Coordinates of C-alpha atoms in Angstrom, one line a residue:
M20 CA 19.2 170.4 -74.2
S21 CA 19.9 167.2 -72.4
A22 CA 21.9 167.1 -69.3
P23 CA 25.5 165.9 -69.6
K24 CA 26.0 162.2 -68.9
R25 CA 27.6 161.4 -65.6
R26 CA 30.6 159.1 -65.0
V27 CA 29.9 155.7 -63.7
F28 CA 32.2 153.4 -61.7
V29 CA 32.3 149.8 -60.6
V30 CA 33.4 150.1 -56.9
G31 CA 32.9 146.5 -55.8
V32 CA 32.6 143.1 -57.4
G33 CA 31.9 139.6 -56.1
M34 CA 31.1 136.2 -57.5
T35 CA 30.6 132.5 -56.5
K36 CA 32.7 129.7 -57.8
F37 CA 30.9 128.4 -60.9
E38 CA 29.7 124.8 -60.4
K39 CA 28.4 121.9 -62.3
P40 CA 24.6 122.0 -61.9
G41 CA 23.5 120.2 -58.8
R42 CA 27.0 119.5 -57.6
R43 CA 27.0 121.9 -54.6
D44 CA 24.5 121.4 -51.8
N45 CA 22.4 124.3 -50.6
F46 CA 23.2 126.3 -53.7
D47 CA 19.8 127.5 -54.9
Y48 CA 19.7 130.9 -56.6
P49 CA 19.0 132.9 -53.4
D50 CA 22.1 131.3 -51.9
M51 CA 24.2 132.1 -54.9
A52 CA 23.0 135.7 -55.0
L53 CA 23.6 136.2 -51.2
E54 CA 27.2 135.0 -51.6
A55 CA 27.9 137.2 -54.7
V56 CA 26.3 140.3 -53.4
T57 CA 27.8 140.0 -49.9
K58 CA 31.3 139.7 -51.5
A59 CA 30.6 142.8 -53.8
L60 CA 29.4 144.9 -50.8
K61 CA 32.4 143.8 -48.8
D62 CA 34.7 144.7 -51.6
S63 CA 33.1 148.1 -52.0
G64 CA 32.8 148.9 -48.4
V65 CA 29.3 150.2 -49.2
H66 CA 26.4 149.3 -46.9
Y67 CA 23.4 147.6 -48.6
K68 CA 21.1 150.4 -47.3
E69 CA 22.9 152.8 -49.6
V70 CA 21.9 150.8 -52.7
E71 CA 19.0 152.6 -54.4
Q72 CA 18.0 150.1 -57.1
A73 CA 18.8 146.6 -58.3
C74 CA 19.0 145.2 -61.8
V75 CA 18.9 141.4 -61.6
G76 CA 19.5 139.1 -64.5
Y77 CA 18.6 135.4 -65.0
C78 CA 17.2 133.3 -67.8
Y79 CA 15.6 130.3 -66.1
G80 CA 13.1 131.1 -63.4
D81 CA 9.8 132.7 -62.5
T82 CA 8.9 136.3 -62.8
T83 CA 10.3 137.8 -59.5
C84 CA 13.3 135.7 -58.8
G85 CA 15.3 138.9 -58.6
Q86 CA 13.3 140.1 -55.6
R87 CA 13.5 136.7 -53.9
A88 CA 17.3 136.6 -54.5
I89 CA 18.1 140.0 -52.9
Y90 CA 15.7 139.5 -50.0
E91 CA 18.4 137.3 -48.6
V92 CA 20.7 140.4 -48.5
G93 CA 18.0 142.7 -47.1
M94 CA 14.5 143.9 -47.6
T95 CA 14.9 147.7 -48.1
G96 CA 12.0 148.2 -50.5
I97 CA 14.2 149.3 -53.4
P98 CA 13.0 148.8 -57.0
V99 CA 14.1 145.5 -58.5
Y100 CA 14.2 145.0 -62.3
N101 CA 14.2 141.5 -63.6
V102 CA 16.3 141.1 -66.7
N103 CA 16.3 138.3 -69.3
N104 CA 18.4 138.8 -72.5
A105 CA 19.7 135.3 -73.3
C106 CA 23.4 134.8 -72.7
S107 CA 24.0 138.6 -72.5
T108 CA 21.7 138.9 -69.5
G109 CA 24.4 139.8 -67.0
S110 CA 25.9 142.6 -69.1
T111 CA 22.4 143.8 -69.9
A112 CA 21.7 144.2 -66.1
L113 CA 25.1 145.9 -65.8
M114 CA 24.1 148.3 -68.6
M115 CA 20.8 149.1 -67.1
A116 CA 22.4 149.8 -63.7
R117 CA 24.9 152.1 -65.4
Q118 CA 22.2 154.0 -67.2
F119 CA 20.4 154.8 -64.0
I120 CA 23.5 156.4 -62.6
E121 CA 24.6 158.0 -65.9
G122 CA 21.2 159.6 -66.3
G123 CA 21.1 161.0 -62.7
L124 CA 18.4 158.8 -61.4
S125 CA 20.5 157.0 -58.8
E126 CA 23.8 157.3 -57.0
C127 CA 24.4 153.6 -56.2
V128 CA 22.9 150.6 -58.0
L129 CA 23.4 146.9 -57.7
A130 CA 23.8 144.7 -60.8
L131 CA 23.3 141.0 -60.1
G132 CA 23.2 137.9 -62.3
F133 CA 22.6 134.3 -61.4
E134 CA 21.6 131.0 -62.9
K135 CA 20.5 127.6 -61.6
M136 CA 20.7 125.4 -64.7
E137 CA 19.9 121.9 -65.7
R138 CA 22.5 119.4 -66.9
G139 CA 23.0 118.9 -70.6
S140 CA 22.5 121.0 -73.7
L141 CA 20.0 123.9 -73.6
S142 CA 16.5 123.2 -74.9
A143 CA 13.3 125.1 -75.5
K144 CA 10.9 125.4 -72.6
Y145 CA 7.7 126.6 -74.2
M146 CA 6.2 124.7 -77.1
D147 CA 2.9 126.6 -77.4
R148 CA 4.3 129.9 -78.7
T149 CA 6.7 131.3 -81.2
N150 CA 10.3 130.5 -80.4
P151 CA 12.4 133.6 -80.3
M152 CA 15.1 131.8 -82.3
D153 CA 12.8 130.6 -85.1
K154 CA 14.3 132.9 -87.7
H155 CA 17.8 132.0 -86.7
L156 CA 17.0 128.3 -86.9
Q157 CA 15.2 128.6 -90.2
N158 CA 18.1 130.5 -91.7
M159 CA 20.6 127.9 -90.5
V160 CA 18.5 125.0 -92.0
D161 CA 18.1 126.8 -95.3
N162 CA 21.9 127.5 -95.6
R163 CA 23.6 124.6 -93.8
G164 CA 21.0 122.0 -93.2
L165 CA 20.1 120.3 -89.9
E166 CA 22.2 117.7 -88.2
S167 CA 21.4 115.5 -85.1
T168 CA 23.7 117.5 -82.8
P169 CA 22.3 120.1 -80.3
I170 CA 21.2 123.3 -82.1
T171 CA 23.5 125.8 -80.3
P172 CA 26.8 124.1 -81.1
Q173 CA 25.5 123.6 -84.7
M174 CA 25.1 127.3 -85.1
F175 CA 28.5 128.2 -83.7
G176 CA 30.2 125.2 -85.3
N177 CA 28.8 126.3 -88.7
A178 CA 30.3 129.7 -88.2
G179 CA 33.6 128.0 -87.7
R180 CA 33.1 126.0 -90.8
E181 CA 32.4 129.2 -92.8
H182 CA 35.6 130.8 -91.5
M183 CA 37.5 127.7 -92.6
E184 CA 36.0 127.8 -96.0
K185 CA 36.6 131.5 -96.5
Y186 CA 40.0 131.9 -95.0
G187 CA 41.7 128.5 -94.7
T188 CA 41.5 128.3 -90.9
K189 CA 42.3 124.8 -89.5
P190 CA 40.7 122.7 -86.8
E191 CA 43.9 123.2 -84.8
H192 CA 43.2 127.0 -84.5
F193 CA 39.9 126.3 -82.7
A194 CA 41.7 123.7 -80.5
K195 CA 44.4 126.2 -79.7
I196 CA 41.8 128.6 -78.3
A197 CA 40.4 125.9 -76.0
Y198 CA 43.9 124.9 -75.0
K199 CA 44.6 128.6 -74.0
N200 CA 41.4 129.0 -72.0
H201 CA 41.8 125.7 -70.1
K202 CA 45.4 126.7 -69.3
H203 CA 44.3 130.1 -68.1
S204 CA 41.6 128.6 -65.8
V205 CA 44.2 126.7 -63.8
N206 CA 44.9 129.9 -61.9
N207 CA 41.2 130.8 -61.4
P208 CA 39.7 129.5 -58.1
Y209 CA 36.2 130.6 -59.4
S210 CA 36.4 128.4 -62.5
Q211 CA 34.2 125.3 -62.8
F212 CA 37.1 123.5 -64.4
Q213 CA 40.8 124.0 -63.5
D214 CA 42.3 121.3 -65.6
E215 CA 44.9 121.8 -68.3
Y216 CA 44.8 119.7 -71.5
T217 CA 47.2 119.1 -74.3
L218 CA 46.3 120.2 -77.8
E219 CA 46.0 116.5 -78.8
Q220 CA 43.6 115.8 -75.9
I221 CA 41.4 118.7 -77.1
L222 CA 41.4 117.6 -80.7
K223 CA 40.7 114.0 -79.8
A224 CA 37.8 114.8 -77.3
P225 CA 34.3 113.6 -78.4
M226 CA 33.2 115.5 -81.5
I227 CA 30.1 117.6 -80.8
H228 CA 29.7 119.4 -84.2
A229 CA 32.8 119.6 -86.4
P230 CA 35.2 121.4 -85.9
L231 CA 34.1 121.6 -82.2
T232 CA 35.0 118.9 -79.8
K233 CA 33.6 118.7 -76.3
L234 CA 36.6 120.5 -74.8
Q235 CA 35.9 123.5 -77.1
C236 CA 32.3 123.9 -75.8
C237 CA 31.2 125.7 -72.6
P238 CA 29.4 123.6 -69.9
T239 CA 26.1 124.5 -68.2
S240 CA 26.8 125.9 -64.8
D241 CA 25.3 127.2 -61.5
G242 CA 26.6 130.5 -60.2
S243 CA 26.2 134.2 -59.5
G244 CA 28.1 137.5 -60.0
A245 CA 27.5 141.0 -58.7
A246 CA 28.8 144.5 -59.1
I247 CA 28.2 147.7 -57.1
L248 CA 28.0 150.8 -59.4
A249 CA 28.3 154.3 -58.2
S250 CA 28.4 157.9 -59.4
E251 CA 31.4 160.1 -59.2
E252 CA 29.9 162.1 -56.3
F253 CA 29.2 158.9 -54.4
V254 CA 32.8 157.6 -55.0
K255 CA 34.3 160.8 -53.7
K256 CA 32.0 161.0 -50.7
H257 CA 32.9 157.5 -49.6
N258 CA 36.6 157.8 -50.5
L259 CA 36.4 155.0 -53.0
Q260 CA 38.7 156.5 -55.7
S261 CA 41.5 153.9 -55.1
Q262 CA 39.3 151.0 -56.2
A263 CA 36.9 152.7 -58.7
V264 CA 36.9 151.2 -62.1
E265 CA 35.2 153.5 -64.7
I266 CA 32.9 152.2 -67.4
I267 CA 34.2 154.6 -70.2
A268 CA 32.1 153.1 -73.0
Q269 CA 29.3 150.6 -73.4
A270 CA 27.0 149.6 -76.3
M271 CA 24.3 147.0 -77.0
V272 CA 23.4 146.0 -80.5
T273 CA 20.6 143.7 -81.4
D274 CA 20.1 141.7 -84.7
L275 CA 20.5 143.6 -87.9
P276 CA 19.1 142.9 -91.4
S277 CA 22.5 141.3 -92.3
T278 CA 21.9 138.7 -89.6
F279 CA 19.4 136.9 -91.9
Q280 CA 19.8 138.5 -95.3
D281 CA 23.5 137.8 -95.9
N282 CA 23.0 134.0 -95.4
S283 CA 26.2 133.9 -93.4
A284 CA 26.7 131.5 -90.5
M285 CA 29.1 133.9 -88.8
K286 CA 26.6 136.8 -89.0
L287 CA 23.9 134.5 -87.8
I288 CA 25.7 134.1 -84.5
G289 CA 26.4 137.8 -84.0
Y290 CA 29.4 138.8 -86.0
D291 CA 27.9 142.1 -87.2
L292 CA 26.3 142.8 -83.8
S293 CA 29.7 142.4 -82.1
K294 CA 31.4 144.5 -84.7
K295 CA 29.0 147.4 -84.5
A296 CA 28.9 147.4 -80.7
A297 CA 32.7 147.4 -80.5
E298 CA 32.9 150.2 -83.0
K299 CA 30.5 152.3 -81.0
C300 CA 32.5 151.7 -77.8
Y301 CA 35.8 152.7 -79.4
K302 CA 34.2 155.9 -80.7
Q303 CA 32.7 156.7 -77.3
A304 CA 36.0 156.1 -75.5
G305 CA 38.2 157.8 -78.1
L306 CA 40.3 154.6 -78.3
T307 CA 41.2 151.9 -80.9
P308 CA 41.7 148.2 -80.5
N309 CA 45.4 148.8 -80.1
D310 CA 44.8 150.5 -76.8
V311 CA 43.2 147.5 -75.2
H312 CA 45.3 145.2 -73.0
V313 CA 43.0 142.6 -71.6
V314 CA 39.7 141.1 -72.9
E315 CA 37.0 138.9 -71.5
L316 CA 35.3 137.6 -74.6
H317 CA 32.1 135.5 -74.9
D318 CA 33.7 132.1 -75.9
C319 CA 30.6 129.9 -75.5
F320 CA 32.4 127.9 -78.2
A321 CA 35.9 128.2 -79.5
A322 CA 34.5 129.1 -82.9
N323 CA 32.8 132.2 -81.4
E324 CA 36.0 133.4 -79.8
L325 CA 37.8 133.0 -83.2
V326 CA 35.4 135.0 -85.3
T327 CA 35.0 137.6 -82.6
Y328 CA 38.7 138.4 -82.7
E329 CA 38.0 139.9 -86.1
A330 CA 34.6 141.4 -85.3
I331 CA 35.9 143.5 -82.4
G332 CA 39.1 144.5 -84.2
L333 CA 41.8 142.5 -82.4
C334 CA 43.0 141.4 -85.8
E335 CA 42.1 141.9 -89.4
E336 CA 39.3 140.1 -91.1
G337 CA 40.5 136.6 -92.2
K338 CA 43.6 136.8 -90.0
A339 CA 42.4 135.1 -86.9
G340 CA 44.4 132.0 -87.6
E341 CA 47.6 134.0 -87.9
F342 CA 46.7 135.9 -84.7
I343 CA 46.3 132.6 -82.8
D344 CA 49.5 131.1 -84.2
K345 CA 51.5 134.2 -83.1
G346 CA 50.2 133.9 -79.5
D347 CA 48.6 137.3 -79.6
N348 CA 45.7 136.1 -77.6
T349 CA 47.6 135.1 -74.4
Y350 CA 50.3 136.2 -72.0
G351 CA 53.3 137.6 -73.9
G352 CA 51.2 138.5 -76.9
K353 CA 49.5 141.6 -78.0
Y354 CA 46.4 140.9 -75.9
V355 CA 45.4 138.5 -73.1
V356 CA 42.0 137.1 -74.0
N357 CA 40.0 135.4 -71.3
P358 CA 42.5 135.3 -68.5
S359 CA 39.7 133.9 -66.3
G360 CA 39.5 130.8 -68.5
G361 CA 36.5 132.1 -70.4
L362 CA 33.2 130.4 -70.6
I363 CA 34.8 127.2 -72.0
S364 CA 36.5 126.5 -68.7
K365 CA 35.2 128.9 -66.1
G366 CA 31.6 127.9 -66.9
H367 CA 28.5 129.7 -68.2
P368 CA 25.6 130.2 -65.8
L369 CA 23.8 132.4 -68.3
G370 CA 22.6 135.3 -66.1
A371 CA 25.9 135.5 -64.2
T372 CA 28.4 135.4 -67.1
G373 CA 28.4 139.2 -67.8
L374 CA 28.9 140.1 -64.2
A375 CA 31.7 137.5 -63.8
Q376 CA 33.4 139.1 -66.8
C377 CA 33.0 142.5 -65.1
A378 CA 34.5 141.1 -61.9
E379 CA 37.5 139.6 -63.7
L380 CA 38.3 142.8 -65.5
S381 CA 37.9 144.9 -62.4
W382 CA 40.4 142.7 -60.6
Q383 CA 42.8 142.9 -63.5
L384 CA 42.7 146.7 -63.6
R385 CA 43.1 146.9 -59.8
G386 CA 46.0 144.5 -59.9
L387 CA 44.2 141.9 -57.9
A388 CA 44.2 139.0 -60.3
G389 CA 47.1 137.0 -58.8
K390 CA 48.7 134.5 -61.1
R391 CA 46.2 135.6 -63.8
Q392 CA 47.4 139.2 -63.6
V393 CA 48.0 140.8 -67.0
P394 CA 51.1 143.0 -66.5
G395 CA 50.4 146.7 -67.1
A396 CA 46.7 146.3 -67.8
K397 CA 45.1 149.7 -68.1
I398 CA 42.3 149.3 -70.7
A399 CA 40.0 146.3 -70.5
L400 CA 37.3 145.2 -72.9
Q401 CA 34.3 143.0 -72.2
H402 CA 32.2 141.2 -74.9
N403 CA 29.0 139.4 -73.9
L404 CA 26.8 137.8 -76.6
G405 CA 23.3 136.3 -76.5
L406 CA 21.6 134.7 -79.5
G407 CA 18.2 136.0 -80.4
G408 CA 20.1 138.4 -80.1
A409 CA 22.1 141.0 -78.4
A410 CA 25.8 141.8 -78.1
V411 CA 27.0 144.0 -75.3
V412 CA 30.5 145.5 -75.4
T413 CA 32.0 147.4 -72.5
I414 CA 35.3 149.2 -72.0
Y415 CA 36.8 149.9 -68.6
R416 CA 39.8 151.7 -67.0
L417 CA 40.8 152.9 -63.6
G418 CA 38.7 155.9 -62.7
F419 CA 41.2 157.7 -60.6
P420 CA 44.7 156.6 -61.6
E421 CA 46.1 159.5 -59.6
A422 CA 44.9 157.7 -56.5
V423 CA 47.1 154.8 -57.4
Q424 CA 50.1 157.0 -58.1
S425 CA 49.8 158.8 -54.8
G426 CA 49.7 155.5 -53.0
L427 CA 46.0 155.5 -52.0
Q428 CA 45.1 152.4 -53.8
T429 CA 45.0 149.3 -51.6
M430 CA 46.2 147.0 -54.3
A431 CA 48.2 143.9 -53.9
V432 CA 47.0 143.3 -50.4
S433 CA 46.0 139.7 -50.7
S434 CA 47.8 136.5 -51.3
S435 CA 46.3 136.6 -54.8
A436 CA 47.6 140.1 -55.5
L437 CA 50.2 140.9 -58.2
G438 CA 53.7 140.3 -56.8
S439 CA 52.7 138.9 -53.5
E440 CA 51.6 135.4 -54.6
G441 CA 53.7 132.7 -53.0
F442 CA 54.2 134.5 -49.6
K443 CA 52.9 132.4 -46.8
S444 CA 52.2 135.6 -44.7
S445 CA 50.0 137.3 -47.4
P446 CA 46.7 136.2 -45.7
V447 CA 47.8 138.2 -42.7
F448 CA 47.7 141.4 -44.7
V449 CA 44.3 140.4 -46.3
E450 CA 42.9 140.4 -42.8
L451 CA 44.5 143.7 -41.9
E452 CA 43.0 145.3 -45.0
K453 CA 39.6 143.9 -44.2
E454 CA 39.8 145.4 -40.8
L455 CA 40.8 148.8 -42.2
K456 CA 37.9 148.6 -44.6
K457 CA 35.4 148.0 -41.8
N458 CA 36.9 150.2 -39.0
G459 CA 39.6 152.2 -40.7
A460 CA 38.7 155.6 -39.3
D461 CA 38.6 154.3 -35.7
I462 CA 41.8 152.4 -36.1
V463 CA 43.6 155.4 -37.5
K464 CA 42.3 157.5 -34.6
K465 CA 43.8 155.1 -32.1
V466 CA 47.0 154.0 -33.8
K467 CA 48.3 157.0 -35.8
A468 CA 51.2 155.1 -37.3
V469 CA 52.7 153.7 -40.5
Y470 CA 54.0 150.1 -40.2
V471 CA 56.6 148.7 -42.6
F472 CA 56.8 144.9 -42.7
K473 CA 60.0 143.6 -44.3
V474 CA 59.4 139.9 -45.0
R475 CA 62.4 137.6 -45.9
G476 CA 62.4 134.2 -47.4
G477 CA 59.4 134.4 -49.7
P478 CA 59.1 132.5 -53.0
G479 CA 62.5 131.9 -54.5
G480 CA 64.1 133.7 -51.6
K481 CA 62.3 136.9 -52.5
E482 CA 61.9 139.7 -50.0
G483 CA 58.5 141.4 -49.8
V484 CA 57.6 144.7 -48.3
W485 CA 54.1 145.6 -47.0
V486 CA 53.2 149.0 -45.8
V487 CA 50.2 149.2 -43.4
D488 CA 49.2 152.9 -43.1
A489 CA 47.1 153.4 -40.0
K490 CA 47.9 157.1 -39.9
S491 CA 45.9 158.8 -42.7
G492 CA 42.4 158.7 -44.1
N493 CA 40.8 155.3 -43.4
G494 CA 44.1 153.5 -43.7
S495 CA 45.5 151.3 -46.4
V496 CA 47.6 148.3 -47.1
S497 CA 50.0 148.1 -50.1
F498 CA 52.6 145.6 -51.3
G499 CA 55.9 146.2 -53.0
T500 CA 56.2 149.9 -52.0
E501 CA 59.2 151.3 -50.2
A502 CA 58.2 153.8 -47.5
K503 CA 59.4 155.2 -44.3
G504 CA 57.4 153.9 -41.4
D505 CA 57.1 154.8 -37.7
C506 CA 57.7 151.2 -36.9
T507 CA 59.5 148.6 -39.0
I508 CA 59.0 144.9 -38.4
N509 CA 61.6 142.5 -40.0
M510 CA 60.8 138.8 -40.0
A511 CA 61.1 135.6 -42.1
D512 CA 57.9 134.8 -44.1
E513 CA 56.9 131.7 -42.2
D514 CA 57.8 133.2 -38.8
L515 CA 55.6 136.2 -39.5
L516 CA 52.7 133.9 -40.4
N517 CA 53.2 131.8 -37.3
L518 CA 53.5 134.9 -35.1
M519 CA 50.3 136.5 -36.4
T520 CA 48.4 133.2 -36.1
G521 CA 49.4 132.6 -32.5
Q522 CA 51.8 129.7 -33.2
L523 CA 54.9 131.8 -32.3
N524 CA 55.2 133.7 -29.0
P525 CA 56.1 137.4 -29.6
Q526 CA 58.5 137.6 -26.7
K527 CA 60.2 134.3 -27.5
A528 CA 60.5 135.4 -31.2
F529 CA 62.1 138.7 -30.1
F530 CA 64.7 137.1 -27.9
Q531 CA 65.5 134.4 -30.4
G532 CA 66.2 137.1 -33.0
K533 CA 63.3 136.0 -35.2
L534 CA 61.4 139.3 -34.6
K535 CA 63.3 142.5 -35.2
V536 CA 61.6 145.9 -34.5
T537 CA 63.1 149.2 -35.3
G538 CA 61.7 152.7 -34.9
N539 CA 59.0 153.4 -32.2
M540 CA 58.9 150.1 -30.2
S541 CA 55.7 151.1 -28.4
L542 CA 53.8 151.3 -31.6
A543 CA 54.3 147.6 -32.2
L544 CA 52.0 147.0 -29.3
K545 CA 49.3 149.0 -31.0
L546 CA 49.0 146.3 -33.7
K547 CA 46.5 144.7 -31.3
E548 CA 44.0 147.3 -32.5
F549 CA 43.7 145.2 -35.6
Q550 CA 43.2 142.0 -33.7
P551 CA 39.6 141.9 -32.5
K552 CA 38.0 141.5 -35.9
A553 CA 41.0 140.5 -38.0
G554 CA 40.5 136.9 -36.9
T555 CA 43.9 135.5 -37.7
S556 CA 45.9 138.2 -36.0
K557 CA 47.2 137.2 -32.6
L558 CA 49.7 139.9 -31.8

């Protein structure tokens, strides 16, 4: 009998901003990887020496780029597996890392993806051997002919044409998808593009392959994403329950006979792959599409997002146009699809995309997506597709919701956290949380106090409450929770920021009535314990 599969959790994520190829100086793939992995490790609180294996994905590069990339983080001798699976490379690396833990081979594994790309449309690199897309290309030519436009938008554009022919979908439906994704990206600092366009601008953009205009196509990009995965035992040993996002289902499906035999442009670009992978995941998780709240979907072209709505069960077959018209793919609708801006606006560095999707959904479930936050998001679905072909679908949820309910989750601690956006003093609490993550046990031992910060005059006159617990465990920071503290500090938003950044003298603020302290006054002095490494704290 096989051993039972173990639970697997994402305990830390990080990514770079996605960039136009060549735009950012000193941004070779080792630089990208260093930035993404450092952020993921910092987010997790895990030391790199505890990482046992690394699965590293990229499409363009020599054989051991994975090793060269992580050598920037540290040379610990761990196994490094180089992964290439077209546009689904990042999620393939994630799946491999998960399987190492699920099967009991490792306790903590790094999944990393990066890409340093060339400008312009993708093209074949090797002309002296069989192209892995030769069957796909031949099928397209046989059924739809060959036009002078780049091959990839032809394939996906043809899928859009087929949907229009079968179900009466209009060009405006594809444009509405691009409109939504560009609008979402405005709130994503990691996105390559953060520009909002009107529907008319999208429809009138240069035509690439009808019905797809330029603003409905993803760009080539440079960038990296990373995730730290861990077993349940590792999570509990390191007290990471409050941030652990569980992978509750995952499936990869490669090309099926129907990809070529059914002479369908939609099936040629992965409709059946996505459908079968999603069905497997729903079965594994014991869920239905109706249970999902937020989706990161592989929208390399608007046509792919549209047909995938139906493939993964977000709407009935042939009903994608109605689904879009009702707004069920954005905030206020049934689902929020691509809150990050998706590939169309965020960018698509091939090896990094799957890990960037993982990062976005982890932030959503932890309540750390700022203005992109999907209210009440509890179940998240990821769809990552590569032609040639492979579709990877993953379903996530918080691994230990009881940790959140008992106040152990350090959610909403940053200026980008749900509910705290707009407060000028939010970065102060980011620094406090960082210091607790680094030195929480020592600080708790010295301070032994719970601080309540009541901040007046936030956005729209809003009052915010932060609780800094330096009394139990490794400490925590939370926003929007009423709690009794040993020391309560009451200040205006801007005054608190000025105080903590050294622009306002504490004594002067106190005597001017700008700083009000209740409870144990002597404990206020202990806030200096946060100061040495918190950087911006000047108390």
